PDB file of C-alpha atoms in Angstrom:
ATOM      1  CA  MET A   1      59.795  55.228 -35.110  1.00  0.00           C
ATOM      2  CA  ARG A   2      56.699  56.935 -36.385  1.00  0.00           C
ATOM      3  CA  VAL A   3      56.816  58.916 -39.595  1.00  0.00           C
ATOM      4  CA  ILE A   4      54.216  61.505 -40.504  1.00  0.00           C
ATOM      5  CA  ILE A   5      54.079  62.554 -44.137  1.00  0.00           C
ATOM      6  CA  HIS A   6      52.071  65.552 -45.311  1.00  0.00           C
ATOM      7  CA  TYR A   7      50.862  65.648 -48.901  1.00  0.00           C
ATOM      8  CA  PRO A   8      50.167  68.868 -50.828  1.00  0.00           C
ATOM      9  CA  LYS A   9      47.243  67.084 -52.478  1.00  0.00           C
ATOM     10  CA  PRO A  10      44.339  65.265 -50.808  1.00  0.00           C
ATOM     11  CA  ILE A  11      45.153  61.608 -50.181  1.00  0.00           C
ATOM     12  CA  LYS A  12      41.993  60.681 -52.075  1.00  0.00           C
ATOM     13  CA  GLN A  13      43.617  61.765 -55.325  1.00  0.00           C
ATOM     14  CA  LEU A  14      46.338  59.203 -54.710  1.00  0.00           C
ATOM     15  CA  SER A  15      43.843  56.415 -54.071  1.00  0.00           C
ATOM     16  CA  SER A  16      43.961  55.365 -57.724  1.00  0.00           C
ATOM     17  CA  GLN A  17      47.753  55.334 -57.731  1.00  0.00           C
ATOM     18  CA  LYS A  18      50.462  53.392 -55.960  1.00  0.00           C
ATOM     19  CA  LEU A  19      53.107  55.772 -54.724  1.00  0.00           C
ATOM     20  CA  PRO A  20      56.335  54.124 -53.547  1.00  0.00           C
ATOM     21  CA  LEU A  21      57.938  55.825 -50.574  1.00  0.00           C
ATOM     22  CA  LEU A  22      61.465  55.729 -49.282  1.00  0.00           C
ATOM     23  CA  VAL A  23      61.990  57.150 -45.804  1.00  0.00           C
ATOM     24  CA  ASP A  24      65.456  57.398 -44.239  1.00  0.00           C
ATOM     25  CA  GLY A  25      66.432  54.429 -46.422  1.00  0.00           C
ATOM     26  CA  LYS A  26      64.992  52.133 -43.783  1.00  0.00           C
ATOM     27  CA  ILE A  27      61.265  52.231 -44.364  1.00  0.00           C
ATOM     28  CA  ALA A  28      59.740  51.515 -47.756  1.00  0.00           C
ATOM     29  CA  GLY A  29      56.029  51.995 -48.132  1.00  0.00           C
ATOM     30  CA  THR A  30      53.271  52.186 -50.659  1.00  0.00           C
ATOM     31  CA  VAL A  31      50.326  54.546 -50.574  1.00  0.00           C
ATOM     32  CA  THR A  32      47.285  52.736 -51.868  1.00  0.00           C
ATOM     33  CA  GLN A  33      43.599  53.584 -51.440  1.00  0.00           C
ATOM     34  CA  GLY A  34      44.468  56.229 -48.877  1.00  0.00           C
ATOM     35  CA  LYS A  35      46.351  53.752 -46.725  1.00  0.00           C
ATOM     36  CA  ILE A  36      50.068  53.694 -46.078  1.00  0.00           C
ATOM     37  CA  LEU A  37      51.636  50.254 -46.129  1.00  0.00           C
ATOM     38  CA  SER A  38      55.117  50.372 -44.664  1.00  0.00           C
ATOM     39  CA  LEU A  39      57.676  47.597 -44.833  1.00  0.00           C
ATOM     40  CA  PRO A  40      60.964  47.674 -42.927  1.00  0.00           C
ATOM     41  CA  ILE A  41      64.057  47.120 -45.079  1.00  0.00           C
ATOM     42  CA  THR A  42      66.774  44.936 -43.646  1.00  0.00           C
TER      43      THR A  42
END
Protein backbone atom coordinates (compact mmCIF):
# COMPACT_ATOMS: atom_id res chain seq x y z
CA MET A 1 0.00 0.00 0.00
CA ARG A 2 1.31 3.39 -0.95
CA VAL A 3 0.49 6.40 1.18
CA ILE A 4 0.78 9.95 -0.09
CA ILE A 5 0.85 12.68 2.53
CA HIS A 6 0.49 16.35 1.65
CA TYR A 7 1.96 18.94 4.00
CA PRO A 8 0.65 22.51 4.31
CA LYS A 9 4.26 23.64 4.77
CA PRO A 10 7.25 22.96 2.50
CA ILE A 11 9.01 19.73 3.44
CA LYS A 12 12.25 21.69 3.74
CA GLN A 13 10.96 23.36 6.89
CA LEU A 14 10.62 19.92 8.45
CA SER A 15 14.16 18.93 7.52
CA SER A 16 15.47 20.11 10.89
CA GLN A 17 12.77 18.20 12.75
CA LYS A 18 11.81 14.57 13.17
CA LEU A 19 8.08 14.21 12.75
CA PRO A 20 6.66 10.84 13.83
CA LEU A 21 3.81 9.61 11.67
CA LEU A 22 1.11 7.09 12.35
CA VAL A 23 -0.87 5.93 9.32
CA ASP A 24 -3.81 3.53 9.65
CA GLY A 25 -2.11 2.19 12.78
CA LYS A 26 -0.02 -0.07 10.57
CA ILE A 27 2.69 2.18 9.21
CA ALA A 28 4.89 4.26 11.47
CA GLY A 29 7.30 6.65 9.84
CA THR A 30 9.62 9.51 10.52
CA VAL A 31 10.12 12.54 8.33
CA THR A 32 13.76 13.52 8.44
CA GLN A 33 15.75 15.72 6.05
CA GLY A 34 12.87 15.71 3.60
CA LYS A 35 12.79 11.93 3.46
CA ILE A 36 10.04 9.69 4.75
CA LEU A 37 11.24 6.59 6.55
CA SER A 38 8.40 4.14 7.01
CA LEU A 39 8.46 1.07 9.19
CA PRO A 40 5.70 -1.55 9.20
CA ILE A 41 4.26 -2.32 12.64
CA THR A 42 3.51 -5.93 13.41
